[in-house]
Every structure is written in C-alpha cells, then in structure tokens.
Amino acid sequence: MEYRTNSPEETEELGRKLGACLAPGSVVAFTGDLGAGKTAFTRGLARGLDIPDRVTSPTFTIVNEYEGGRLPLFHFDMYRLGSSEELFDIGWEDYLARGGVCAVEWSENVADALEADAIRVDIRRGETENQRLITLEHAPALPED
Ligand SMILES: Nc1ncnc2c1ncn2[C@@H]1O[C@H](COP(=O)(O)OP(=O)(O)OP(=O)(O)O)[C@@H](O)[C@H]1O
Ligand SMILES: [Mg+2]
C-alpha cells in the first residue's frame, strides 16, 4: 500500500494506525534516508501500542525499549552497524523471542538478518519539503479514516 503524508503528524498518525494492528513478534523494517521520517513513524507505532513514553532516536544506544503498552516496543537504529553480525551480538534473537514489536531503522544495514515476511516501511521525500511517500509491504490491512 502506498500513502502520501504532508506533515510529521500525518506520518505519525499512519504509524499509529499500523501500531494498533500489530501482533506480538512483529518486525517493522524501515528503509529511507536521513530525516525521511522513520523515527516520526515509530512515535506513531508507540502510540498505537498505547505506550505512554515519548520515543526518541536510539542512534547512540542502538536499541531503546518501551514497556507499559499493549505490547513492548523495541526501537532499533542500525545506522552505525556495519553488519548483521553485530545485531546478533546485541541479542536480536532474544528481542524477537520476547513477543513485542521490533521497529528497525536503517534495516538496509542488516538486510540478511531480517525474515522475508517482515513488515516493510519505505519512506521517501515527495516534491515538497513536508511531503513523504510511504510504502507499506506485508502490513495488516489498516482501517480507513
Ligand atoms: N511528512 C513528513 N513526515 C515525517 N517527517 C517529516 C514530514 N515532513 C517533514 N518532516 C520532518 O522530517 C524530519 C524527520 O525526522 P525523523 O527523525 O523522523 O527521520 P528519520 O528517518 O528517523 O532520520 P534518521 O535516519 O536520521 O534517524 C523531522 O524533522 C520532521 O519534522
Ligand atoms: Mg531516526
């Protein structure tokens, strides 16, 4: 499915809708440039999972964990990761086994570690400053407005 958003809030809202539909063990794999809106989308995922905390970029920690929602959210940023080997070193398989949602920014860097059926979220810039083109693959059907 392809969506167009015109503000960070609209991107977050799309994330919220997806988050509300996610099952335990879901992996959401993002692709898209610096500043595309992956973290904005993940903020929405957290809201859709009823997580009260504000999601911040995990760039310096690789993974942030949010409990206290319908399901736990594990928010990964693989920007600094050289290979998927490092992902296994930080316990990727343990995270998968915990029955939460794994949201993975810069999934390009760990492509070979991801299952083929992972939910794909690709975010590209549109023609204008605040426009984004967001493509979802393997996602559950989202409710229409
Ligand atoms: N339609 C839009 N959707 C999402 N973000 C938008 C949109 N329009 C403008 N922006 C801006 O783009 C930026 C997106 O930042 P965000 O941190 O979510 O990107 P990111 O993909 O996580 O980047 P990084 O790879 O650095 O982690 C924010 O500054 C936000 O205000
Ligand atoms: Mg980010």
GROMACS .gro file of C-alpha atoms and ligand atoms in nm:
model
  177
    1MET     CA    1   0.000   0.000   0.000
    2GLU     CA    2   0.119   0.349  -0.079
    3TYR     CA    3   0.045   0.656   0.130
    4ARG     CA    4   0.131   1.023   0.097
    5THR     CA    5   0.174   1.239   0.406
    6ASN     CA    6   0.212   1.616   0.426
    7SER     CA    7   0.345   1.665   0.779
    8PRO     CA    8   0.527   1.476   1.056
    9GLU     CA    9   0.193   1.449   1.234
   10GLU     CA   10   0.036   1.268   0.939
   11THR     CA   11   0.328   1.026   0.925
   12GLU     CA   12   0.291   0.964   1.297
   13GLU     CA   13  -0.081   0.904   1.251
   14LEU     CA   14  -0.011   0.638   0.986
   15GLY     CA   15   0.232   0.476   1.230
   16ARG     CA   16  -0.034   0.486   1.500
   17LYS     CA   17  -0.280   0.301   1.277
   18LEU     CA   18  -0.023   0.034   1.199
   19GLY     CA   19   0.081   0.006   1.564
   20ALA     CA   20  -0.278  -0.057   1.668
   21CYS     CA   21  -0.293  -0.360   1.432
   22LEU     CA   22   0.040  -0.524   1.518
   23ALA     CA   23   0.066  -0.872   1.665
   24PRO     CA   24   0.331  -0.999   1.910
   25GLY     CA   25   0.660  -1.072   1.737
   26SER     CA   26   0.607  -0.825   1.451
   27VAL     CA   27   0.915  -0.677   1.287
   28VAL     CA   28   0.877  -0.338   1.118
   29ALA     CA   29   1.178  -0.278   0.891
   30PHE     CA   30   1.230   0.080   0.773
   31THR     CA   31   1.418   0.197   0.468
   32GLY     CA   32   1.470   0.560   0.377
   33ASP     CA   33   1.724   0.841   0.407
   34LEU     CA   34   1.835   1.054   0.698
   35GLY     CA   35   1.542   1.268   0.804
   36ALA     CA   36   1.291   1.068   0.599
   37GLY     CA   37   1.060   1.024   0.898
   38LYS     CA   38   1.137   0.677   1.037
   39THR     CA   39   1.150   0.799   1.395
   40ALA     CA   40   0.833   1.004   1.343
   41PHE     CA   41   0.657   0.691   1.217
   42THR     CA   42   0.790   0.492   1.513
   43ARG     CA   43   0.644   0.753   1.752
   44GLY     CA   44   0.312   0.666   1.598
   45LEU     CA   45   0.375   0.293   1.638
   46ALA     CA   46   0.430   0.358   2.010
   47ARG     CA   47   0.104   0.549   2.035
   48GLY     CA   48  -0.080   0.272   1.853
   49LEU     CA   49   0.062   0.029   2.109
   50ASP     CA   50  -0.059   0.257   2.394
   51ILE     CA   51   0.295   0.328   2.511
   52PRO     CA   52   0.292   0.648   2.716
   53ASP     CA   53   0.662   0.741   2.676
   54ARG     CA   54   0.797   0.977   2.413
   55VAL     CA   55   1.005   0.789   2.157
   56THR     CA   56   1.348   0.938   2.088
   57SER     CA   57   1.612   0.836   1.838
   58PRO     CA   58   1.821   0.543   1.964
   59THR     CA   59   2.119   0.630   1.745
   60PHE     CA   60   2.373   0.619   2.029
   61THR     CA   61   2.228   0.321   2.209
   62ILE     CA   62   2.124   0.103   1.910
   63VAL     CA   63   1.806  -0.006   2.086
   64ASN     CA   64   1.551   0.162   2.313
   65GLU     CA   65   1.295  -0.048   2.497
   66TYR     CA   66   0.946   0.072   2.580
   67GLU     CA   67   0.728  -0.133   2.811
   68GLY     CA   68   0.395  -0.038   2.958
   69GLY     CA   69   0.188  -0.058   2.640
   70ARG     CA   70  -0.028  -0.328   2.483
   71LEU     CA   71   0.298  -0.491   2.365
   72PRO     CA   72   0.660  -0.393   2.430
   73LEU     CA   73   0.831  -0.189   2.159
   74PHE     CA   74   1.198  -0.238   2.077
   75HIS     CA   75   1.322   0.050   1.866
   76PHE     CA   76   1.649  -0.021   1.683
   77ASP     CA   77   1.868   0.218   1.488
   78MET     CA   78   2.117   0.028   1.274
   79TYR     CA   79   2.276   0.340   1.123
   80ARG     CA   80   2.612   0.270   1.289
   81LEU     CA   81   2.602  -0.105   1.248
   82GLY     CA   82   2.846  -0.248   0.996
   83SER     CA   83   2.682  -0.587   0.958
   84SER     CA   84   2.404  -0.807   1.086
   85GLU     CA   85   2.664  -0.996   1.290
   86GLU     CA   86   2.666  -0.703   1.532
   87LEU     CA   87   2.289  -0.728   1.551
   88PHE     CA   88   2.312  -1.085   1.674
   89ASP     CA   89   2.578  -0.970   1.924
   90ILE     CA   90   2.331  -0.731   2.085
   91GLY     CA   91   2.079  -1.011   2.124
   92TRP     CA   92   1.848  -0.974   1.824
   93GLU     CA   93   1.709  -1.325   1.865
   94ASP     CA   94   1.626  -1.263   2.230
   95TYR     CA   95   1.436  -0.948   2.131
   96LEU     CA   96   1.244  -1.144   1.868
   97ALA     CA   97   1.151  -1.406   2.127
   98ARG     CA   98   1.008  -1.151   2.372
   99GLY     CA   99   0.678  -1.119   2.189
  100GLY     CA  100   0.698  -0.747   2.131
  101VAL     CA  101   0.728  -0.528   1.824
  102CYS     CA  102   1.075  -0.467   1.678
  103ALA     CA  103   1.096  -0.142   1.480
  104VAL     CA  104   1.422  -0.128   1.285
  105GLU     CA  105   1.559   0.196   1.137
  106TRP     CA  106   1.830   0.155   0.873
  107SER     CA  107   1.725  -0.204   0.812
  108GLU     CA  108   1.933  -0.176   0.491
  109ASN     CA  109   2.237  -0.242   0.712
  110VAL     CA  110   2.104  -0.571   0.848
  111ALA     CA  111   1.905  -0.692   0.549
  112ASP     CA  112   2.028  -1.050   0.571
  113ALA     CA  113   1.914  -1.082   0.935
  114LEU     CA  114   1.550  -1.000   0.858
  115GLU     CA  115   1.285  -1.255   0.775
  116ALA     CA  116   1.135  -1.222   0.428
  117ASP     CA  117   0.789  -1.161   0.577
  118ALA     CA  118   0.891  -0.862   0.791
  119ILE     CA  119   0.667  -0.558   0.751
  120ARG     CA  120   0.848  -0.313   0.524
  121VAL     CA  121   0.807   0.061   0.558
  122ASP     CA  122   0.986   0.266   0.292
  123ILE     CA  123   0.976   0.644   0.332
  124ARG     CA  124   1.080   0.880   0.052
  125ARG     CA  125   1.065   1.254   0.013
  126GLY     CA  126   0.794   1.392  -0.211
  127GLU     CA  127   0.801   1.702  -0.430
  128THR     CA  128   0.764   1.946  -0.143
  129GLU     CA  129   0.953   1.996   0.184
  130ASN     CA  130   0.695   1.824   0.405
  131GLN     CA  131   0.569   1.560   0.168
  132ARG     CA  132   0.657   1.194   0.212
  133LEU     CA  133   0.574   0.885   0.009
  134ILE     CA  134   0.533   0.588   0.239
  135THR     CA  135   0.510   0.234   0.105
  136LEU     CA  136   0.397  -0.050   0.330
  137GLU     CA  137   0.457  -0.414   0.242
  138HIS     CA  138   0.342  -0.720   0.436
  139ALA     CA  139   0.142  -0.495   0.668
  140PRO     CA  140  -0.200  -0.590   0.803
  141ALA     CA  141  -0.492  -0.403   0.645
  142LEU     CA  142  -0.524  -0.063   0.811
  143PRO     CA  143  -0.861   0.091   0.893
  144GLU     CA  144  -0.968   0.367   0.655
  145ASP     CA  145  -1.042   0.707   0.811
  146LIG     N1  146   0.554   1.427   0.609
  146LIG     C1  147   0.654   1.415   0.699
  146LIG     N2  148   0.668   1.300   0.767
  146LIG     C2  149   0.770   1.284   0.856
  146LIG     N3  150   0.862   1.380   0.885
  146LIG     C3  151   0.851   1.496   0.821
  146LIG     C4  152   0.748   1.519   0.726
  146LIG     N4  153   0.763   1.645   0.675
  146LIG     C5  154   0.870   1.696   0.737
  146LIG     N5  155   0.925   1.610   0.824
  146LIG     C6  156   1.045   1.636   0.906
  146LIG     O1  157   1.141   1.539   0.870
  146LIG     C7  158   1.216   1.500   0.984
  146LIG     C8  159   1.200   1.351   1.007
  146LIG     O2  160   1.284   1.317   1.114
  146LIG     P1  161   1.300   1.170   1.169
  146LIG     O3  162   1.391   1.180   1.286
  146LIG     O4  163   1.167   1.107   1.189
  146LIG     O5  164   1.374   1.099   1.046
  146LIG     P2  165   1.450   0.959   1.043
  146LIG     O6  166   1.409   0.894   0.917
  146LIG     O7  167   1.427   0.887   1.170
  146LIG     O8  168   1.602   1.004   1.030
  146LIG     P3  169   1.736   0.930   1.082
  146LIG     O9  170   1.780   0.837   0.973
  146LIG    O10  171   1.832   1.043   1.099
  146LIG    O11  172   1.705   0.858   1.209
  146LIG     C9  173   1.165   1.581   1.102
  146LIG    O12  174   1.244   1.697   1.115
  146LIG    C10  175   1.024   1.618   1.056
  146LIG    O13  176   0.980   1.739   1.114
  147MG      MG  177   1.550   0.813   1.314
   0.00000   0.00000   0.00000
